[in-house]
Coordinates of C-alpha atoms in Angstrom, one line a residue:
M190 CA 192.4 79.5 94.7
K191 CA 192.2 76.6 97.2
P192 CA 189.4 74.0 96.8
I193 CA 187.5 75.2 99.8
D194 CA 187.7 78.8 98.6
A195 CA 186.4 77.7 95.2
L196 CA 183.5 75.9 96.9
F197 CA 182.4 79.1 98.7
A198 CA 182.9 81.2 95.6
V199 CA 180.6 79.0 93.6
L200 CA 178.0 79.0 96.4
R201 CA 178.0 82.7 96.5
E202 CA 177.7 83.1 92.7
E203 CA 174.9 80.6 92.6
G204 CA 172.9 82.6 95.0
V205 CA 173.3 80.4 98.1
R206 CA 172.7 82.4 101.4
K207 CA 172.1 79.4 103.7
V208 CA 173.5 76.0 104.1
F209 CA 171.3 73.4 105.7
G210 CA 173.2 70.7 107.5
N211 CA 174.0 68.3 110.4
P212 CA 177.7 68.0 110.7
G213 CA 180.2 65.3 111.5
T214 CA 184.0 64.9 111.3
T215 CA 184.1 64.8 107.5
E216 CA 182.5 68.2 107.4
L217 CA 185.0 69.9 109.7
P218 CA 187.0 71.6 106.9
F219 CA 183.8 73.1 105.6
L220 CA 182.6 74.2 109.0
D221 CA 186.0 75.8 109.7
A222 CA 185.9 77.7 106.5
L223 CA 182.5 79.1 107.4
V224 CA 184.3 81.3 109.9
D225 CA 185.8 83.2 107.1
N226 CA 182.6 83.3 105.0
P227 CA 180.1 85.0 107.4
D228 CA 177.8 86.0 104.6
I229 CA 176.7 82.3 104.2
E230 CA 174.6 81.1 107.2
Y231 CA 174.8 77.5 108.5
V232 CA 171.4 76.3 109.5
L233 CA 172.0 73.5 111.9
G234 CA 169.4 70.7 112.2
V235 CA 169.4 67.9 114.7
H236 CA 168.4 65.2 112.2
E237 CA 169.1 64.9 108.5
G238 CA 165.4 64.3 107.7
S239 CA 164.4 67.7 109.0
V240 CA 167.5 69.2 107.4
V241 CA 166.6 68.2 103.9
A242 CA 162.9 69.1 104.5
M243 CA 163.9 72.6 105.6
A244 CA 166.0 72.9 102.5
D245 CA 163.0 71.8 100.4
G246 CA 160.7 74.4 101.9
Y247 CA 163.3 77.1 101.6
A248 CA 164.1 76.4 98.0
R249 CA 160.4 76.6 97.1
A250 CA 159.9 79.8 99.1
T251 CA 162.9 81.6 97.6
G252 CA 162.9 80.2 94.1
R253 CA 166.6 79.4 94.5
T254 CA 168.5 76.1 94.6
A255 CA 169.0 75.0 98.2
F256 CA 172.4 73.7 99.4
V257 CA 172.6 70.9 101.9
S258 CA 175.6 69.4 103.8
L259 CA 175.2 65.8 105.0
H260 CA 177.6 63.5 106.9
V261 CA 179.0 60.3 105.3
A262 CA 176.9 57.2 104.7
A263 CA 174.8 57.3 107.9
G264 CA 173.8 61.0 107.5
L265 CA 173.0 60.5 103.8
A266 CA 170.9 57.5 104.6
N267 CA 168.9 59.6 107.2
G268 CA 168.3 62.2 104.5
L269 CA 167.2 59.9 101.8
I270 CA 163.5 60.2 102.5
G271 CA 163.8 64.0 102.1
L272 CA 165.7 63.5 98.8
L273 CA 163.0 61.2 97.5
N274 CA 160.4 63.8 98.3
A275 CA 162.5 66.5 96.6
S276 CA 162.9 64.4 93.5
R277 CA 159.2 63.7 93.2
S278 CA 158.3 67.4 93.9
R279 CA 161.0 68.7 91.4
T280 CA 162.8 70.8 94.1
P281 CA 166.2 72.0 93.0
M282 CA 168.8 71.1 95.5
V283 CA 172.6 70.5 95.6
V284 CA 173.6 68.1 98.4
T285 CA 177.2 67.3 99.5
A286 CA 178.0 64.3 101.6
G287 CA 181.4 64.3 103.2
Q288 CA 183.3 61.1 102.6
Q289 CA 186.1 59.8 104.8
D290 CA 189.7 60.7 104.1
R291 CA 190.8 58.9 100.9
R292 CA 194.1 57.9 102.5
H293 CA 192.4 55.2 104.6
L294 CA 189.3 54.3 102.6
L295 CA 190.8 50.9 101.8
E296 CA 190.7 50.2 105.5
D297 CA 186.8 50.5 105.5
P298 CA 186.8 53.3 108.1
M299 CA 183.8 53.9 110.4
L300 CA 180.8 55.5 108.6
S301 CA 182.3 55.3 105.2
G302 CA 180.4 53.7 102.3
D303 CA 179.4 53.9 98.7
L304 CA 177.7 57.4 98.9
V305 CA 177.0 57.5 95.2
G306 CA 175.4 54.1 95.2
L307 CA 173.4 54.9 98.2
A308 CA 172.0 58.0 96.8
Q309 CA 171.4 57.1 93.1
A310 CA 167.8 55.9 93.4
A311 CA 166.8 59.1 95.3
V312 CA 168.4 61.9 93.4
K313 CA 168.6 63.2 89.8
Q314 CA 172.4 62.9 89.4
T315 CA 175.5 62.0 91.4
F316 CA 179.1 63.0 91.3
D317 CA 182.0 61.3 93.1
V318 CA 184.7 64.0 93.4
Q319 CA 188.2 62.5 93.6
H320 CA 190.4 65.4 92.4
A321 CA 190.6 68.9 93.8
H322 CA 190.8 70.5 90.3
D323 CA 187.5 68.8 89.4
L324 CA 185.5 70.3 92.3
P325 CA 184.7 73.7 90.9
V326 CA 183.6 72.2 87.5
V327 CA 181.5 69.6 89.2
L328 CA 179.8 72.2 91.4
R329 CA 178.9 74.2 88.4
R330 CA 177.4 71.1 86.7
A331 CA 175.5 70.2 89.8
F332 CA 173.8 73.6 90.1
A333 CA 172.9 73.5 86.4
A334 CA 171.6 70.0 86.6
A335 CA 169.5 70.7 89.7
T336 CA 167.4 73.4 87.9
R337 CA 167.3 71.8 84.4
A338 CA 163.9 70.1 83.7
P339 CA 163.0 67.9 85.5
A340 CA 164.5 69.8 88.4
G341 CA 165.6 67.9 91.5
P342 CA 168.4 67.1 94.0
V343 CA 171.9 66.4 92.9
L344 CA 174.5 64.7 95.1
L345 CA 178.3 65.3 95.4
S346 CA 180.4 62.9 97.4
I347 CA 183.5 64.9 98.6
P348 CA 186.3 63.4 100.7
M349 CA 187.2 65.5 103.7
D350 CA 190.9 65.6 102.8
L351 CA 190.1 67.0 99.4
L352 CA 188.6 70.1 101.0
A353 CA 191.7 70.5 103.2
E354 CA 194.2 70.4 100.2
D355 CA 196.5 73.4 99.7
T356 CA 196.2 73.2 96.0
D357 CA 195.5 75.9 93.4
V358 CA 192.3 75.2 91.3
D359 CA 190.7 77.2 88.6
L360 CA 187.2 78.7 89.1
P361 CA 185.1 78.5 85.9
A362 CA 182.7 81.4 85.3
R363 CA 179.0 80.8 85.9
S364 CA 177.1 80.1 82.7
V365 CA 173.9 81.9 81.9
I366 CA 171.3 79.5 80.4
A367 CA 168.3 81.0 78.6
P368 CA 165.0 79.7 79.9
L369 CA 162.9 77.5 77.6
G370 CA 160.7 79.3 75.1
V371 CA 157.5 78.5 73.2
A372 CA 157.2 74.8 72.3
G373 CA 157.3 73.7 68.7
G374 CA 153.9 72.5 67.4
V375 CA 152.0 75.1 69.4
E376 CA 149.9 76.0 66.3
L377 CA 148.6 72.5 65.9
A378 CA 147.7 72.4 69.6
A379 CA 145.8 75.7 69.2
E380 CA 143.7 74.2 66.4
L381 CA 142.7 71.3 68.6
L382 CA 141.7 73.7 71.3
V383 CA 139.6 75.8 69.0
S384 CA 137.8 72.7 67.5
A385 CA 137.0 71.2 70.9
Q386 CA 133.4 71.3 72.0
R387 CA 134.1 70.5 75.7
P388 CA 137.7 71.0 76.6
V389 CA 139.2 70.3 80.0
I390 CA 142.6 71.4 81.4
V391 CA 144.6 69.4 84.0
A392 CA 146.8 72.0 85.8
G393 CA 150.0 70.4 87.0
D394 CA 152.6 71.6 89.4
G395 CA 154.8 72.8 86.5
V396 CA 152.4 75.7 86.2
G397 CA 153.1 76.8 89.8
R398 CA 156.8 76.2 89.5
E399 CA 157.0 78.4 86.4
K400 CA 154.8 81.1 87.9
A401 CA 152.4 80.6 85.0
V402 CA 149.0 80.6 86.9
A403 CA 147.9 83.9 85.3
E404 CA 148.7 82.6 81.9
L405 CA 146.8 79.4 82.4
V406 CA 143.8 81.4 83.7
A407 CA 143.8 83.5 80.5
L408 CA 143.9 80.4 78.4
A409 CA 141.1 78.6 80.3
E410 CA 138.9 81.7 79.9
A411 CA 139.7 82.1 76.2
V412 CA 138.5 78.5 75.5
G413 CA 135.9 78.2 78.3
A414 CA 137.7 75.0 79.6
T415 CA 137.0 73.3 82.9
V416 CA 140.2 73.1 85.0
F417 CA 141.2 70.4 87.4
H418 CA 144.3 70.3 89.6
Q419 CA 146.5 67.3 89.1
P420 CA 146.1 64.6 91.9
M421 CA 147.8 65.5 95.2
H422 CA 149.2 68.7 93.8
D423 CA 152.1 70.4 95.5
A424 CA 151.2 74.0 94.7
V425 CA 148.5 76.4 93.7
D426 CA 148.4 75.9 89.9
F427 CA 144.9 77.5 89.4
P428 CA 142.9 79.8 91.6
G429 CA 140.4 77.9 93.8
S430 CA 137.7 80.5 93.6
H431 CA 137.8 80.8 89.8
P432 CA 134.4 79.8 88.2
L433 CA 136.2 77.3 85.9
Y434 CA 137.9 75.5 88.7
A435 CA 136.5 72.0 89.4
G436 CA 138.8 70.9 92.2
S437 CA 141.6 68.2 92.4
L438 CA 141.5 65.0 90.5
P439 CA 141.7 61.9 92.8
P440 CA 144.9 59.9 92.7
V441 CA 143.4 56.8 91.1
N442 CA 143.3 56.3 87.3
A443 CA 139.8 54.9 87.2
A444 CA 138.5 58.0 89.1
V445 CA 140.5 60.3 86.9
N446 CA 138.9 58.6 83.9
N447 CA 135.5 59.1 85.4
A448 CA 136.1 62.8 86.1
L449 CA 137.3 63.4 82.6
T450 CA 134.6 61.4 80.8
G451 CA 132.4 63.7 78.7
Y452 CA 135.3 66.0 77.7
D453 CA 136.5 65.7 74.1
L454 CA 139.9 67.3 74.6
V455 CA 142.2 66.9 77.6
F456 CA 145.1 69.4 77.9
V457 CA 147.6 68.2 80.5
V458 CA 149.9 71.1 81.5
G459 CA 153.1 70.6 83.5
A460 CA 151.9 67.4 85.3
H461 CA 153.9 64.3 85.9
A462 CA 151.3 61.9 84.6
F463 CA 148.5 61.5 87.2
N464 CA 150.5 60.1 90.1
P465 CA 148.1 57.1 90.8
H466 CA 148.2 56.0 94.4
H467 CA 146.3 52.7 94.1
Y468 CA 146.2 50.4 91.1
T469 CA 143.1 50.2 88.8
P470 CA 143.1 48.6 85.4
T471 CA 141.3 51.6 83.8
P472 CA 143.5 54.1 81.9
P473 CA 143.3 57.8 83.1
I474 CA 142.2 59.2 79.7
P475 CA 138.7 58.3 78.5
A476 CA 138.4 56.6 75.1
G477 CA 137.9 59.0 72.2
A478 CA 139.3 62.1 73.9
K479 CA 142.1 63.9 72.2
V480 CA 145.1 64.8 74.3
I481 CA 147.6 67.7 74.3
Q482 CA 150.4 67.5 76.8
L483 CA 152.9 70.3 77.6
D484 CA 156.0 69.9 79.8
P485 CA 159.5 71.3 80.0
D486 CA 160.8 67.7 80.3
A487 CA 161.1 66.1 76.9
A488 CA 160.5 62.6 78.5
E489 CA 157.1 63.5 79.8
P490 CA 154.7 64.0 76.8
G491 CA 153.4 60.5 75.8
R492 CA 155.2 58.8 78.7
N493 CA 152.2 57.2 80.3
F494 CA 149.4 57.7 77.8
P495 CA 149.3 58.5 74.1
V496 CA 149.0 62.2 73.1
D497 CA 147.8 63.8 69.9
V498 CA 150.2 66.7 70.3
G499 CA 153.2 66.6 72.7
L500 CA 154.7 70.0 73.4
V501 CA 158.1 70.4 74.9
G502 CA 159.0 73.9 76.1
G503 CA 158.5 76.5 78.8
V504 CA 155.0 76.3 80.4
K505 CA 154.6 80.1 80.8
P506 CA 155.6 81.2 77.3
T507 CA 153.8 78.3 75.6
V508 CA 150.5 78.8 77.4
A509 CA 150.7 82.6 76.7
R510 CA 151.3 81.9 73.0
L511 CA 148.4 79.4 72.9
T512 CA 146.1 82.1 74.4
E513 CA 147.1 84.5 71.6
L514 CA 146.4 81.9 69.0
V515 CA 142.9 81.0 70.3
T516 CA 141.5 84.3 71.6
G517 CA 138.4 85.4 69.7
R518 CA 138.1 82.2 67.7
I519 CA 135.6 80.5 70.0
P520 CA 132.2 82.2 70.0
D521 CA 130.5 80.6 73.0
T522 CA 133.2 80.9 75.8
S523 CA 131.1 83.1 78.1
A524 CA 128.3 80.5 78.0
R525 CA 130.7 77.7 78.7
V526 CA 132.2 79.6 81.7
E527 CA 128.7 80.2 83.1
A528 CA 127.7 76.6 82.8
V529 CA 130.8 75.4 84.5
R530 CA 130.4 78.0 87.3
E531 CA 126.9 76.9 88.1
R532 CA 128.0 73.2 88.2
H533 CA 131.0 73.8 90.5
E534 CA 129.7 76.5 92.9
N535 CA 127.4 74.0 94.5
R536 CA 130.4 71.9 95.5
W537 CA 131.7 74.7 97.7
V538 CA 128.3 75.4 99.2
E539 CA 127.7 71.7 100.0
A540 CA 131.1 71.4 101.7
D541 CA 130.5 74.5 103.8
Q542 CA 127.1 73.2 104.9
A543 CA 128.4 69.7 105.7
A544 CA 131.2 71.2 107.8
R545 CA 129.0 73.5 109.8
A546 CA 126.5 70.7 110.5
A547 CA 129.4 68.7 111.9
Y548 CA 130.5 71.3 114.5
G549 CA 130.5 69.9 118.0
P550 CA 132.7 69.3 121.1
P551 CA 136.1 67.6 121.1
P552 CA 137.2 65.3 119.7
F553 CA 136.1 67.3 116.6
D554 CA 134.8 66.0 113.4
P555 CA 137.8 66.5 111.0
L556 CA 135.8 68.3 108.3
A557 CA 134.5 70.7 111.0
A558 CA 138.0 71.2 112.4
V559 CA 139.5 72.1 109.0
H560 CA 136.6 74.4 108.4
A561 CA 137.2 76.2 111.7
I562 CA 140.9 76.4 110.8
A563 CA 140.2 78.0 107.4
A564 CA 138.0 80.6 109.2
G565 CA 141.0 81.8 111.2
L566 CA 143.6 82.0 108.5
P567 CA 144.8 85.5 107.4
N568 CA 144.7 86.7 103.8
D569 CA 148.4 86.3 103.0
F570 CA 149.3 82.9 104.5
V571 CA 151.3 80.0 103.2
M572 CA 150.0 76.5 104.0
V573 CA 152.5 73.6 104.3
E574 CA 150.3 70.5 104.2
E575 CA 151.2 67.0 105.3
A576 CA 148.0 65.8 106.8
I577 CA 146.9 63.0 104.5
T578 CA 143.1 62.6 105.2
S579 CA 142.7 66.1 106.8
G580 CA 144.6 67.6 104.0
V581 CA 142.1 66.3 101.5
L582 CA 139.3 67.7 103.6
M583 CA 141.0 71.1 103.8
R584 CA 141.1 71.3 100.0
R585 CA 137.3 70.9 100.0
V586 CA 136.7 74.0 102.2
L587 CA 139.6 76.3 101.6
R588 CA 139.8 78.2 98.3
L589 CA 143.5 79.0 97.7
D590 CA 143.9 81.7 95.0
R591 CA 147.3 83.2 95.4
P592 CA 150.2 81.4 93.8
D593 CA 152.8 80.0 96.3
S594 CA 150.2 79.7 99.0
L595 CA 150.4 75.9 99.2
V596 CA 153.5 73.7 99.9
H597 CA 153.0 70.0 99.7
T598 CA 155.0 67.0 98.6
V599 CA 153.7 64.4 96.3
G600 CA 156.7 62.3 97.3
G601 CA 154.8 60.9 100.3
G602 CA 157.8 60.4 102.6
L603 CA 156.4 61.1 106.0
G604 CA 158.0 63.6 108.5
W605 CA 158.6 66.3 105.9
G606 CA 156.0 68.8 107.0
I607 CA 157.6 70.3 110.1
G608 CA 161.0 70.8 108.5
A609 CA 159.4 72.1 105.3
A610 CA 157.4 74.7 107.3
V611 CA 160.4 75.9 109.1
G612 CA 162.3 76.2 105.8
T613 CA 159.4 78.0 104.2
A614 CA 159.3 80.5 107.0
L615 CA 163.0 81.1 106.7
G616 CA 162.5 82.0 103.0
T617 CA 159.3 84.2 103.2
T618 CA 157.8 87.0 105.2
R619 CA 154.3 85.7 104.8
P620 CA 152.6 83.9 107.8
V621 CA 153.3 80.1 107.6
V622 CA 150.8 77.5 108.8
A623 CA 151.6 73.8 108.8
L624 CA 148.7 71.3 108.7
L625 CA 150.0 68.0 110.0
G626 CA 148.7 64.6 110.7
D627 CA 149.7 63.1 114.0
G628 CA 151.6 60.2 112.3
C629 CA 153.5 62.7 110.1
T630 CA 154.3 64.8 113.1
M631 CA 155.8 61.8 114.9
F632 CA 158.1 61.2 111.9
G633 CA 159.4 64.7 111.9
L634 CA 159.4 66.0 115.5
Q635 CA 163.1 66.9 115.3
G636 CA 162.2 69.9 113.2
L637 CA 160.5 71.5 116.2
W638 CA 164.0 72.0 117.6
N639 CA 164.7 74.6 115.0
A640 CA 161.4 76.3 115.5
G641 CA 161.9 76.5 119.2
R642 CA 165.6 77.5 119.2
D643 CA 165.3 80.2 116.6
Q644 CA 161.7 81.2 117.4
V645 CA 160.7 80.6 113.7
P646 CA 157.1 82.0 113.2
V647 CA 155.2 78.9 112.2
T648 CA 151.8 77.8 113.4
F649 CA 151.8 74.0 113.6
L650 CA 148.4 72.4 113.5
V651 CA 148.5 68.7 114.5
M652 CA 145.3 66.8 113.6
N653 CA 145.4 64.3 116.4
N654 CA 143.3 61.2 115.8
G655 CA 145.6 58.6 117.3
E656 CA 145.7 56.4 114.2
Y657 CA 146.7 55.9 110.6
R658 CA 143.2 56.8 109.4
T659 CA 144.1 56.8 105.7
L660 CA 145.2 53.2 105.9
K661 CA 142.0 52.1 107.7
D662 CA 140.0 53.9 105.0
T663 CA 142.0 52.2 102.3
L664 CA 141.8 48.8 103.9
D665 CA 138.0 49.1 104.2
N666 CA 137.8 49.9 100.5
H667 CA 139.6 46.7 99.7
R668 CA 137.7 44.5 102.1
S669 CA 134.4 42.9 101.1
R670 CA 131.4 44.0 103.2
S671 CA 131.4 40.6 104.9
T672 CA 134.9 41.0 106.2
Q673 CA 134.6 44.6 107.4
T674 CA 134.8 43.9 111.1
G675 CA 136.3 47.2 112.3
T676 CA 139.4 45.3 113.5
Y677 CA 142.8 46.6 112.4
H678 CA 146.4 45.6 113.3
G679 CA 149.3 48.0 113.4
L680 CA 147.2 51.0 112.5
D681 CA 146.7 52.7 115.9
L682 CA 149.4 54.9 117.4
T683 CA 148.3 54.4 121.0
D684 CA 145.3 53.4 123.2
T685 CA 145.2 56.9 124.6
R686 CA 145.5 60.0 122.4
L687 CA 149.1 61.4 122.3
D688 CA 149.7 64.8 124.0
F689 CA 151.7 66.8 121.4
T690 CA 151.7 69.8 123.8
K691 CA 154.3 67.9 125.9
A692 CA 156.4 67.2 122.8
A693 CA 156.3 70.9 121.9
D694 CA 157.3 71.9 125.4
F695 CA 160.4 69.7 125.2
F696 CA 161.6 71.6 122.1
G697 CA 160.7 75.1 123.5
V698 CA 157.6 75.6 121.4
P699 CA 154.5 77.0 123.1
A700 CA 151.5 74.8 122.6
V701 CA 147.7 74.8 123.2
R702 CA 144.9 72.3 122.9
P703 CA 141.5 74.0 121.9
T704 CA 138.4 73.1 123.8
D705 CA 135.9 74.2 121.1
L706 CA 136.0 75.1 117.4
A707 CA 135.4 78.8 118.0
A708 CA 138.5 78.8 120.2
L709 CA 140.4 77.0 117.5
T710 CA 139.5 79.8 115.0
E711 CA 140.6 82.5 117.4
I712 CA 143.9 80.7 118.3
I713 CA 144.9 80.5 114.6
A714 CA 143.9 84.1 113.9
K715 CA 146.2 85.3 116.7
A716 CA 149.0 82.8 116.2
T717 CA 149.5 83.7 112.5
H718 CA 150.4 87.3 113.6
S719 CA 152.8 86.1 116.3
P720 CA 156.6 86.6 116.0
G721 CA 157.3 83.0 117.2
P722 CA 156.0 79.5 116.8
L723 CA 152.9 77.8 118.3
L724 CA 151.8 74.2 118.2
V725 CA 148.1 73.5 118.3
D726 CA 147.1 70.0 119.3
I727 CA 143.7 69.4 117.7
P728 CA 141.8 66.3 118.9
V729 CA 139.7 64.9 116.0
T730 CA 137.6 61.8 115.6
G731 CA 139.2 58.8 114.1
H732 CA 138.1 56.2 111.6
P733 CA 134.4 55.2 112.1
S734 CA 134.1 51.8 113.7
H735 CA 131.9 49.1 112.1

């Protein structure tokens, strides 16, 4: 079997149905071979940033490892922001970067470079393939590494002449790896849960990734525990309408500490620490609280804060076993649940009232705008969210219950949302809605090319305030009152609001700008049942001046 044939055999056996790429000369042997492998589709993107973002969304929608083909050093560099996002969000991905022909690498040919060195900080593992007989083995290792906890992208540097070699190579069989089971020490953790008077659970994205939401709900109900989402969560890890749900923790350790104060036991499930965004000297865990931490990654428990019991194992089976061990041993769980429900239901009512009170003409109040959006969403939608300030507001008014209904990246590399939404739509039959900030949209506009060319059914909602509002908010928080002048440098996109309907038209995507919030609700309700894309340019008010 030739190296190129072995490559396609491995892809097929690993469940790859689509290749996301932007090609160059070093990928020509691979592109040529695609002619003889029509069952594997090449999804062309016009920029590597949107290519990797599409692969990210597709991997999460399908539950399979995505495969990406990038072009030498320049193409890899363009894709690095997406690889950083995938690493932070634990998205399994195998990425090949075509290297120049080995026979003239000493001459420092155009676009060549240290691909492994360039990628190392952004990916989980790298391989520099130099021999044809190594390629099938390395591919098997890459797919295994991409899914092993912590999951993430893996890079292979492959010279173009290696793929063109007429050499026989062996194809190793695919290994079947058993999933992680119940963590050791689960009995000790169960005793701590039973003895706790006021337990709290922090639901991390490992819960959503392992499809363990139902198991976590059962455990929370069995112990009567309040449940928070981890800060800036990427998925639905606990139902938003559940009476025990208390919302998302803020991405600041001092605020996390404040939210968790009063609880005597903190159970952190599948969360990579607390992802603090801004520094505060306060630790996230309140003094005196006991801590249980569960994660499939052995490096996680005790990594950033001390734990009383660190559990390493599968989230789904371990949580299910904990539920078995604690059920019926806590007499007052129904009273606990009712007390939590009363405390948290007011939060939804207050947000709804505040949003309705803010309704008015354009530019719209952002809380009112996301409230109007939520009113038009269908029951079975998937929201891809990259809206920064508006995204936080959306989580205040929208109760997401169904697993896999939210796609977000805690990585924070801007420009991900459009491509991720297109990739999500390619991997699901559910309606896909992308909530985007205008700054994020500017970073990832090239992804609209795929939506327009292939008529991918995504409703793109651009929250257009003409500024980097989150940076103005943050700057004001750091300024003293005496220096809050309302003057900012480098934080406004333009003196006049950008017209994203023109950008959409350029890429062949229909677009509309609503004139009132009732129209916005109606537009979304219709668009999410449309067979093609739509961009909605939503003018919203910016940062309040001083």
